[in-house]
DNA sequence: TTGAAAGCGCTAACAG
DNA sequence: CTGTTAGCGCTTTCAA
């Protein structure tokens, strides 16, 4: 058992005081170069490992940040966290992760842990189960900056990084219309989540603008999974006035729709056009490839981290990361 | 600015000593039920948040664990971490994440941070760039338990959770042979990484056992990405004695091979059979679906966490998680 | 340029 | 059952 050596012991060895050791190790300019070097040499020689815990307690900065997401195994979140970690690590911060599994209780527990750990920042995307996020105000009261992404609540005074869901949905729907589809159905998510409301709005505006008003918009809520997309599509195909395209707020339900349509003998994109959202890796490997929207999650994560690091605590920043419509064969109806 | 209230202040309010507050909050049985309840009531009323940092410093247990992986945005790792987080959180532990990006330097920096943070456990999968992992011994000297997965180094005295790469590769290769393929090429990874050596061994044993010895095994190393698989497959198709199947140690290079074969006008599975490794989500969505091996990452993550929590520090455990051959159309040659 | 002293908030002997 | 005391290892005044 190798006990960790402390600055007190290093001080004895170097015949200096603990404060000098502390200063030397952190490159305090008051300490002359020569002592700094010799102190560091001794530190290396004796395998000194600074105790971050003690340092945190004394300084009041933990150098720990935390991120709360619904689940980490989604392509969007894991890429975002990856980008975030990269930038934070570079700056000497560590990153704690929590999964809310989309329930409010887990999210609250996660925030409590963040408070107890005295993290220096919280990054989060709200759980679907969170209807009231005002409890997050405790974080601001304790001066812990909060950065939101994806599922944000704009009524709270927190900085956020988002993509323009409205615009992306608008452009995607317009693209679908331009390729000759007319009866376009929209799969949406729970109505209280902002990103889904925004995507819905983009879809509606594109339709309204197109002048194809004789086909009423058709929105089906809460269709985010492969299974629900599959079932919903089968329902649609049975109805008298069939849809000829689906614009889904989720790649997974779009996939379900694609599989259902294919199972019923429809050809994509000839009979039915399909587009999803998020550009999950599989969308590029499907046959035909599925049109989707790349949210640029790595860049979002990096931006979140930088927003925190630049440390302008007073202002609320709302950054918008450009997204990209990825057009693939699933919406390219032959003329 | 709401300063955090401390047990000292709670003590004043409750007319008790700080130690009693501390004990009451942690349900020490010495404290009678009645005081425990009233202390907790006051704590809630005043929004007390226990300072984990201070508690860690004093008790010597940080309740923080850390995980180091090459990158978090791979399906295998994000699922594994997800499973790990779930079990750890349940037990009151937090989880720090680091990405090595497969370089040794990043990995060393990650371990250093773990040491400085005085984590209670480290979970890790070695970076491809790590040739010598003996530096990890500092963790054991400091009595920090290490749990390895996927890319493990069995020469170190650390517990590990793996799948049986040898057996999975053997069974997959045998399956390919049984379906009538004869000239089976194997795409492997860097030779110094155990999992790839094991997969290679399984492939070779299945071939040796099959009696189709007139076709020499053909192994191509360092083919793990889509791009490399694509290029390698094109090379193979140009050579005089063409391969009729690929068993790849990576789904991504298998995908590259599939795309290359298709581009050259070959049909899968009729002309060429293809199987990958890891059961990435996209393998199920390809046309034809790609045969692969499900490593059960969520279960691996949970097992790792439980291994730590059960806390049998003395012994080195080597757990093997069952994997599953997922047979899809890409290896089902018509008779 | 360096050191002494105090204390971050908590836990754990030890004593009562 | 409860309180007193003494730190965990570090940073940071303040004084020299």
XYZ file of C-alpha atoms in Angstrom, chain B residues 148-154 160-165 194-195 198 295 300 304 318-323:
25
model
C -11.038 -4.071 -17.596
C -13.258 -4.888 -20.512
C -13.029 -5.499 -24.230
C -9.385 -4.562 -24.738
C -7.890 -6.176 -21.701
C -4.361 -7.095 -20.763
C -4.539 -10.455 -19.031
C -12.106 -8.190 -16.238
C -15.361 -8.759 -17.999
C -15.170 -10.052 -21.503
C -16.997 -12.096 -24.016
C -15.482 -15.243 -25.445
C -14.028 -13.796 -28.614
C -5.939 -9.532 -27.430
C -9.496 -9.527 -28.726
C -8.595 -14.362 -30.090
C -21.541 -8.670 -27.465
C -21.137 -6.267 -19.577
C -18.483 -4.579 -14.281
C -12.521 -12.885 -14.906
C -16.124 -12.926 -15.975
C -17.257 -14.040 -19.389
C -20.519 -12.657 -20.724
C -22.327 -14.834 -23.240
C -22.404 -13.396 -26.725
